[in-house]
C-alpha positions as YAML, in Angstrom:
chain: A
units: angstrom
residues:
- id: 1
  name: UNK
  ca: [3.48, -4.96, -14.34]
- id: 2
  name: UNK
  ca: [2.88, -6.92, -17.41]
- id: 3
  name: UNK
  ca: [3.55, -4.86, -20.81]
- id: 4
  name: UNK
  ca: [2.19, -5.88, -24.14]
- id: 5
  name: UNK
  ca: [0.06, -7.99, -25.50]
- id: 6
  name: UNK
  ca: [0.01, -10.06, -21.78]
- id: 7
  name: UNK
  ca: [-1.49, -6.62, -21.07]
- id: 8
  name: UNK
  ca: [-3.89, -6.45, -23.71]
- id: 9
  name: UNK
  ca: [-5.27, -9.73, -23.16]
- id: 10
  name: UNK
  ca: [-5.52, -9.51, -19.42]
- id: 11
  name: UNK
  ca: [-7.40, -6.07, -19.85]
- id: 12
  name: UNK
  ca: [-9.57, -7.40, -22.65]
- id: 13
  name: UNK
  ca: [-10.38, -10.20, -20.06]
- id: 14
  name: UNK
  ca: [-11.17, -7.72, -17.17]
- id: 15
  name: UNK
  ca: [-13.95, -5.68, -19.34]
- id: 16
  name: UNK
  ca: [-15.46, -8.66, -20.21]
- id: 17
  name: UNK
  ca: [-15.26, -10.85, -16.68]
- id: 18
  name: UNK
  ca: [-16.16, -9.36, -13.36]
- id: 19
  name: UNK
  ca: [-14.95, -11.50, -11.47]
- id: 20
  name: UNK
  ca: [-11.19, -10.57, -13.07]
- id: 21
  name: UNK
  ca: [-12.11, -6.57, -12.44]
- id: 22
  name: UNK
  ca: [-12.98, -7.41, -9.13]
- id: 23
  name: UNK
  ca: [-9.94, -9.55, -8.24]
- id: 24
  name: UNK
  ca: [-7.12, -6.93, -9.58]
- id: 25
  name: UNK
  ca: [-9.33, -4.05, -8.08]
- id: 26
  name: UNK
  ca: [-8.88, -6.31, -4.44]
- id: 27
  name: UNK
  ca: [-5.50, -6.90, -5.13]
- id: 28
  name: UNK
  ca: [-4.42, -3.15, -6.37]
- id: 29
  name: UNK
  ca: [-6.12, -1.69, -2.56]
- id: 30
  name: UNK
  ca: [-3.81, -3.90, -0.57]
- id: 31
  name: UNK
  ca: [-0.94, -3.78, -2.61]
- id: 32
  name: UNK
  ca: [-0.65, -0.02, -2.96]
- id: 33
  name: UNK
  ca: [-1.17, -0.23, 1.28]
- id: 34
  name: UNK
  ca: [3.18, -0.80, 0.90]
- id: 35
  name: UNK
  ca: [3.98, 2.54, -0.49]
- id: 36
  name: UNK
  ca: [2.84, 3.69, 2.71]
- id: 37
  name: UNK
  ca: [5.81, 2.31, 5.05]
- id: 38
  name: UNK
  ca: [7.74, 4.47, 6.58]
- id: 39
  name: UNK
  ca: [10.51, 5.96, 4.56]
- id: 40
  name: UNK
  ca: [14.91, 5.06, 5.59]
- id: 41
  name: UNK
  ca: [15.76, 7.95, 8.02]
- id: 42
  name: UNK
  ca: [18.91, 10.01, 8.10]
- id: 43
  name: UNK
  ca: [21.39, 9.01, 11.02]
- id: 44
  name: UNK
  ca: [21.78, 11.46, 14.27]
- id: 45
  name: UNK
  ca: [24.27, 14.02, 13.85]
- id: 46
  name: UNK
  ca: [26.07, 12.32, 17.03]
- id: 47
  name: UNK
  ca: [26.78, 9.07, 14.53]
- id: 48
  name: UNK
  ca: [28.49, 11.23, 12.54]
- id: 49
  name: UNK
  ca: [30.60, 12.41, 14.90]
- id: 50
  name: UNK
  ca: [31.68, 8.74, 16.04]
- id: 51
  name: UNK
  ca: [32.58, 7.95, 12.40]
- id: 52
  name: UNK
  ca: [34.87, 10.54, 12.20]
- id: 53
  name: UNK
  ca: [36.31, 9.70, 15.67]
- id: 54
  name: UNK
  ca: [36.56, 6.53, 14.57]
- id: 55
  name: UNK
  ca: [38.12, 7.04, 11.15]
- id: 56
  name: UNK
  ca: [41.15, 9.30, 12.95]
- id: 57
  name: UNK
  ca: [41.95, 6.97, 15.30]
- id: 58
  name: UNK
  ca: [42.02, 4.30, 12.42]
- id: 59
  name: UNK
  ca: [44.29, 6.56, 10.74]
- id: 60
  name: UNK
  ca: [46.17, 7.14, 13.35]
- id: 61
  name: UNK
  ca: [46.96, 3.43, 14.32]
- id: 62
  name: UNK
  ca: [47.66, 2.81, 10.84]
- id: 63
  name: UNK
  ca: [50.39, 5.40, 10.68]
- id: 64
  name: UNK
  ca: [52.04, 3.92, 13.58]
- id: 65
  name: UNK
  ca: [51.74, 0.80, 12.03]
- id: 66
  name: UNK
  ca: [53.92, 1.93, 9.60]
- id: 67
  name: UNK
  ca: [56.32, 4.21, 11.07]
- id: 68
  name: UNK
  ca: [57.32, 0.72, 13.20]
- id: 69
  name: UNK
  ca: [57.86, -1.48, 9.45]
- id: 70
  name: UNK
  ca: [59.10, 1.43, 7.53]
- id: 71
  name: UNK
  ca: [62.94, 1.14, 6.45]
- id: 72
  name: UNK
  ca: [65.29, 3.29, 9.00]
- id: 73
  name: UNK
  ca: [66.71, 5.56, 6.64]
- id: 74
  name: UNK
  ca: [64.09, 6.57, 3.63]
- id: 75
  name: UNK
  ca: [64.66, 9.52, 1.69]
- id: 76
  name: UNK
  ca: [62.52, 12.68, 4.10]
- id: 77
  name: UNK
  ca: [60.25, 14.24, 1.16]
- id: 78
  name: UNK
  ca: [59.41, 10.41, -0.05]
- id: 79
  name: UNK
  ca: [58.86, 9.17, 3.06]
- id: 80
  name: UNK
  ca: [56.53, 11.62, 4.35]
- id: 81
  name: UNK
  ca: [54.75, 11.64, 0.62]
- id: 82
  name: UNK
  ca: [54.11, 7.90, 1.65]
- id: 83
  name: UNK
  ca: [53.14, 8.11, 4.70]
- id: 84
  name: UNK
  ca: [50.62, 11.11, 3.63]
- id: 85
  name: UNK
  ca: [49.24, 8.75, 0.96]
- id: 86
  name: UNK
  ca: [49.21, 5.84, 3.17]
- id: 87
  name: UNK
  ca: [47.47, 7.84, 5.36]
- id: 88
  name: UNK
  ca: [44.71, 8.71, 3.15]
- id: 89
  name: UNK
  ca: [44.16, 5.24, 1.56]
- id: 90
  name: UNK
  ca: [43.36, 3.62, 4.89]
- id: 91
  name: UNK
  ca: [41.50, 6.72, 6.20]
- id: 92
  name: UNK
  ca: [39.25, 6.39, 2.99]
- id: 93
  name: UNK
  ca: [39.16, 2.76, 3.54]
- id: 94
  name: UNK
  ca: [38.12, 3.22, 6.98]
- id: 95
  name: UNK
  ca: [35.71, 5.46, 6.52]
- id: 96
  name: UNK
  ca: [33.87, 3.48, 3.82]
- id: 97
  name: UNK
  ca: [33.84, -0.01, 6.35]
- id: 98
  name: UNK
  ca: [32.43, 1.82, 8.84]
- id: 99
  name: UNK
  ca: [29.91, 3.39, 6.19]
- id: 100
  name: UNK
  ca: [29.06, 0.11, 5.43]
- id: 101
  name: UNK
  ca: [28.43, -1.14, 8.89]
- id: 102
  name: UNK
  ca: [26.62, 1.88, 9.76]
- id: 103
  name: UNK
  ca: [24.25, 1.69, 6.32]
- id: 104
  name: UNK
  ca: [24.01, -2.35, 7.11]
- id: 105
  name: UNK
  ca: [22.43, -1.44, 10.50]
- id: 106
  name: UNK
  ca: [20.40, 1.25, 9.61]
- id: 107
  name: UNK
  ca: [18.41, -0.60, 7.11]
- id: 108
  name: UNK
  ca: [18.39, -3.94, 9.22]
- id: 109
  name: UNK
  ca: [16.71, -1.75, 12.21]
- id: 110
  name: UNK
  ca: [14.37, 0.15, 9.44]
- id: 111
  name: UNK
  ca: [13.51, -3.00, 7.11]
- id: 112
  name: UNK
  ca: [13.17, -5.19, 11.14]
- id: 113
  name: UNK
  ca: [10.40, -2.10, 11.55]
- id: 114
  name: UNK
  ca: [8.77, -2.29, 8.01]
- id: 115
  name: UNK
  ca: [8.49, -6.08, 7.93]
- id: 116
  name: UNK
  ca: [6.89, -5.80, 11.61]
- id: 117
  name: UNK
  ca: [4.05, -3.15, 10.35]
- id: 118
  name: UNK
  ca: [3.65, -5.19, 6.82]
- id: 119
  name: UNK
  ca: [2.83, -8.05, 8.76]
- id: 120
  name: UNK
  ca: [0.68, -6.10, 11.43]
- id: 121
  name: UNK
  ca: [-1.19, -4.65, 8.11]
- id: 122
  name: UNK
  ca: [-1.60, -8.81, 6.78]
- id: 123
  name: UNK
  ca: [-2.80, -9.67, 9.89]
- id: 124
  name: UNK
  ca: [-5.20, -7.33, 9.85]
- id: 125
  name: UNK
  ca: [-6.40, -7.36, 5.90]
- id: 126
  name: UNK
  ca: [-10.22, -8.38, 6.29]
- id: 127
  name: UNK
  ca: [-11.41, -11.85, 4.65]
- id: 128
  name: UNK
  ca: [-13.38, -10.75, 2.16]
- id: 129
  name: UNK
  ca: [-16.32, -13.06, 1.23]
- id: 130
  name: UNK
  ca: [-18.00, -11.08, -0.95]
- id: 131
  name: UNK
  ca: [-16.88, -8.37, -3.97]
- id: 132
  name: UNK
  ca: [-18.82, -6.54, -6.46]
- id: 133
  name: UNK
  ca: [-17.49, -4.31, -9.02]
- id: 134
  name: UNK
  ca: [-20.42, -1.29, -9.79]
- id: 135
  name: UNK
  ca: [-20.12, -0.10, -13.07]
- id: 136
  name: UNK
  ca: [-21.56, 2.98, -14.94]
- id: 137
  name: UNK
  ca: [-24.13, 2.70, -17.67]
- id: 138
  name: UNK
  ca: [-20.90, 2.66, -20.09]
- id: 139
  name: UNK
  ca: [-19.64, -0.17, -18.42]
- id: 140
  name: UNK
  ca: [-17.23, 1.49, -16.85]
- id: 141
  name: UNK
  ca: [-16.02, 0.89, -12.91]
- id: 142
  name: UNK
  ca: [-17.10, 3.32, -10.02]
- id: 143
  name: UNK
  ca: [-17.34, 1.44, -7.19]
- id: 144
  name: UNK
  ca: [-15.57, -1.63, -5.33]
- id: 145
  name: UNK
  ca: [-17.85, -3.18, -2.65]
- id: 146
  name: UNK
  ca: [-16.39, -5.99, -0.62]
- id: 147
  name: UNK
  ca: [-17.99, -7.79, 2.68]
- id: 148
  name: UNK
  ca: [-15.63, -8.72, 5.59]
- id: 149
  name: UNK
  ca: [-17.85, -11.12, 7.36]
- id: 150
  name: UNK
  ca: [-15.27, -11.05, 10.74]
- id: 151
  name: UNK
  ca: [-16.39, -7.29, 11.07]
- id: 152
  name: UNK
  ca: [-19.80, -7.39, 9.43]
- id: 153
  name: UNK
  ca: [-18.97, -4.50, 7.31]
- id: 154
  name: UNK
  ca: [-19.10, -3.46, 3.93]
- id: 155
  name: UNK
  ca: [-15.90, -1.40, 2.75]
- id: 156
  name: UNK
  ca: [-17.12, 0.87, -0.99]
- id: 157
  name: UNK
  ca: [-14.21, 2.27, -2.59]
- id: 158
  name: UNK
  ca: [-14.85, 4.91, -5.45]
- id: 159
  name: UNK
  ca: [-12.68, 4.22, -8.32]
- id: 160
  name: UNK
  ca: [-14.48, 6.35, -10.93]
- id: 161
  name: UNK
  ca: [-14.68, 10.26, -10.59]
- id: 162
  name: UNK
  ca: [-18.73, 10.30, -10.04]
- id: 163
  name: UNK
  ca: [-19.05, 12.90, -7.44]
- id: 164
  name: UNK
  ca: [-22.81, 13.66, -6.31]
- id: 165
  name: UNK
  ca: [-24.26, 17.42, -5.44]
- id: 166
  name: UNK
  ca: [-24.17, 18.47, -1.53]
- id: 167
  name: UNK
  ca: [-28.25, 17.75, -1.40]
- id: 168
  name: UNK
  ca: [-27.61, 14.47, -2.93]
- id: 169
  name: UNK
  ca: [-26.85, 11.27, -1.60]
- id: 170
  name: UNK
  ca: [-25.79, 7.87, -3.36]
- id: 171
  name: UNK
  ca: [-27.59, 5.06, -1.69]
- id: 172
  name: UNK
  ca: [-26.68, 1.06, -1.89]
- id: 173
  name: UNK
  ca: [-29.21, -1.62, -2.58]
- id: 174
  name: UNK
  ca: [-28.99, -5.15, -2.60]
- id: 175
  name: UNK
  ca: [-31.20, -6.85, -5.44]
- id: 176
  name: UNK
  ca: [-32.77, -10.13, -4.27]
- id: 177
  name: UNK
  ca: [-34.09, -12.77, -6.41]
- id: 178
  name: UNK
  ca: [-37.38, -12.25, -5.66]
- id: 179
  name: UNK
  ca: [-38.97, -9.40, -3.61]
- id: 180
  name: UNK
  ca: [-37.90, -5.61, -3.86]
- id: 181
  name: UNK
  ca: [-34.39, -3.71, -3.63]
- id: 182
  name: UNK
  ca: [-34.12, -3.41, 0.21]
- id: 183
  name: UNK
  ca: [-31.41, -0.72, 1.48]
- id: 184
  name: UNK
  ca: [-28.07, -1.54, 2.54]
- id: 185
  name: UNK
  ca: [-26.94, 2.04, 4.03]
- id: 186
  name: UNK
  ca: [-26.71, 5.29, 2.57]
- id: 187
  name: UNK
  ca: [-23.18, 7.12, 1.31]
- id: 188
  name: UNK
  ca: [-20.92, 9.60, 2.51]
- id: 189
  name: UNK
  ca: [-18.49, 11.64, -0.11]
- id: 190
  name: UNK
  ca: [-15.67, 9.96, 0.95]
- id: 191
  name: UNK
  ca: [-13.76, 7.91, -1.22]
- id: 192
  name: UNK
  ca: [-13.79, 4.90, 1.37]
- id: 193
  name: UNK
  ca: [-16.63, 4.00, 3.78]
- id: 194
  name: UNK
  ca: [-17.73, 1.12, 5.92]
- id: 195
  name: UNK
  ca: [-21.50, 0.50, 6.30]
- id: 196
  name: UNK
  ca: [-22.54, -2.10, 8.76]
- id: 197
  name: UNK
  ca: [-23.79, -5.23, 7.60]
- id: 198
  name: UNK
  ca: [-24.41, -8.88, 8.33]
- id: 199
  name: UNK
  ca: [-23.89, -12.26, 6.33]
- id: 200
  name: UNK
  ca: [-27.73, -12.20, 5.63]
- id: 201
  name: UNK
  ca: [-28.14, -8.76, 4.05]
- id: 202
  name: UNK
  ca: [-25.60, -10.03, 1.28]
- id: 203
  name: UNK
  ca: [-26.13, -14.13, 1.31]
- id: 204
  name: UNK
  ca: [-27.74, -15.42, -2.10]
- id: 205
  name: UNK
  ca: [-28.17, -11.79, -3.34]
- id: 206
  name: UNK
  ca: [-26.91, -11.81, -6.78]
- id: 207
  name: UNK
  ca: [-26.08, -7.84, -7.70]
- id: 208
  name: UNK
  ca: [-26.12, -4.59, -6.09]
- id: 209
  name: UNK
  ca: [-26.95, -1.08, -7.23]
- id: 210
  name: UNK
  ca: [-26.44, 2.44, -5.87]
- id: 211
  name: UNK
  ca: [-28.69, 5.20, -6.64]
- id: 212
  name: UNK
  ca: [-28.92, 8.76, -6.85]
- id: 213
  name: UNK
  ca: [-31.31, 10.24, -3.75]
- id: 214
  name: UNK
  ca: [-32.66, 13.15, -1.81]
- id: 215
  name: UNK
  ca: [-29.88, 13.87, 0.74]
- id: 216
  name: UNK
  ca: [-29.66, 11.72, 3.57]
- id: 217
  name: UNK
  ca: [-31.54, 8.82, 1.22]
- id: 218
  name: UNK
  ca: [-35.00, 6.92, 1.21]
- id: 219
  name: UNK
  ca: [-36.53, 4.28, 3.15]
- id: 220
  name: UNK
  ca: [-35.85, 0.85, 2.31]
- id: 221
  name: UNK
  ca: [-39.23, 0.00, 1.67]
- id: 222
  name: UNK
  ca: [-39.93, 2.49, -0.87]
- id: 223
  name: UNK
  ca: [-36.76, 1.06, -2.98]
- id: 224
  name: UNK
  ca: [-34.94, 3.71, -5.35]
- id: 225
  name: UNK
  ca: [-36.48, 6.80, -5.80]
- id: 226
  name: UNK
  ca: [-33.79, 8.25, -7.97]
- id: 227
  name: UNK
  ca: [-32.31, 6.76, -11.12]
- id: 228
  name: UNK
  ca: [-29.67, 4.06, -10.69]
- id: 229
  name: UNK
  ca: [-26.56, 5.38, -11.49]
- id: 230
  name: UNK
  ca: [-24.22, 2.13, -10.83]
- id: 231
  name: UNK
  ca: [-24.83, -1.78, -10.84]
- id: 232
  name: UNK
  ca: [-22.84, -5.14, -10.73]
- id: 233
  name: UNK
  ca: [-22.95, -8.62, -9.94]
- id: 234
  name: UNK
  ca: [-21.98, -10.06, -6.26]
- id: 235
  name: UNK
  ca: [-19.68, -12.71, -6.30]
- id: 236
  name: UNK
  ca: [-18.82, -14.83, -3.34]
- id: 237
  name: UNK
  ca: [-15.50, -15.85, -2.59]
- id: 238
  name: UNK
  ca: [-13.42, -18.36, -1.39]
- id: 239
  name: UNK
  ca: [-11.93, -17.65, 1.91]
...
């Protein structure tokens, strides 16, 4: 993340462009998708087990190793200090190449896993066509609409903290050139929802607006009965 005044100038940007709001918004949803792989697990007990068998055995061959290149008559106590030491140096060494090998495969099989669900997730990231950034009446975001024109849906995420009374209900309107608001679906209080949708209910509409309804929301030709609580521009995008 950019620090500074790149910062500052790319946030000064953002208030004042939606198109830039809408774009990092896009970008921050998909990235923050990664945190969700699965975390490294810890190896079976039974690989434990084999490391140890393996490290004695190491040890073990190494000691004979030596006993057959060691001088015939060495002094007992230095000897046996030596071989001790020996011992332990190639026992440690042992143990930390097989470490190594065991770590190396680990996180080859794990990362071979991630990178297969990462690109699973790619492959299945919608193309957005469409992306409108809702703002408050202090210009301030609450809501990410984007249109996936493969599933003819319309994904709202709620990035303020606007949370509307049980016997309320936000509702989503597109705003035509000319004519009335007409209703593209009413809300749930989740934080992300899909409302079915089609190319035509968002082609050549310039902004949307959500407003504040009787629970379960009003008929699309009466248009908004409630105040409009959010309201933003709908920019088409390059696929």
């Amino acid at each position: 993340m950019r620090r500074g005044g790149a910062r500052r100038r790319f946030e000064a940007l953002a208030r004042e462009q939606a198109p830039v709001r809408a774009a990092a918004l896009v970008w921050q949803s998909r990235v923050a998708s990664m945190n969700e792989l699965q975390a490294p697990s810890e190896p079976a007990p039974a690989v434990w087990t084999r490391i140890e068998n393996l490290v004695r055995a190491e040890g073990e061959q190494q000691a004979m190793a030596a006993a057959r290149t060691a001088p015939k008559k060495p002094q007992a106590g230095g000897w046996l200090r030596s071989l001790a030491l020996w011992r332990g140096t190639t026992a440690a060494g042992a143990l930390a190449t097989v470490l190594a090998v065991v770590t190396a495969v680990g996180l080859r099989d794990n990362l071979g896993a991630q990178i297969g669900e990462l690109q699973a997730r790619l492959e299945a990231t919608p193309a957005i066509e469409y992306v409108a950034v809702l703002n408050d009446d202090k210009a301030s975001a609450s809501m990410l609409v984007t249109f996936d024109p493969k599933s003819k849906k319309l994904t709202l995420q709620r990035v303020g903290g606007f949370q509307e009374a049980s016997d309320k209900s936000l509702q989503l309107w597109a705003l035509p050139p000319s004519g009335g608001p007409r209703s593209l679906g009413v809300l749930t209080q989740e934080r992300l929802l899909q409302l079915a949708a089609d190319q035509t209910d968002v082609r050549e509409v310039p902004a949307l607006a959500i407003s504040l309804e009787p629970k379960g929301g009003v008929p699309s030709e009466r248009g908004p009965t409630g105040p409009v609580l959010f309201k933003g521009a709908l920019i088409q995008k390059m696929l």
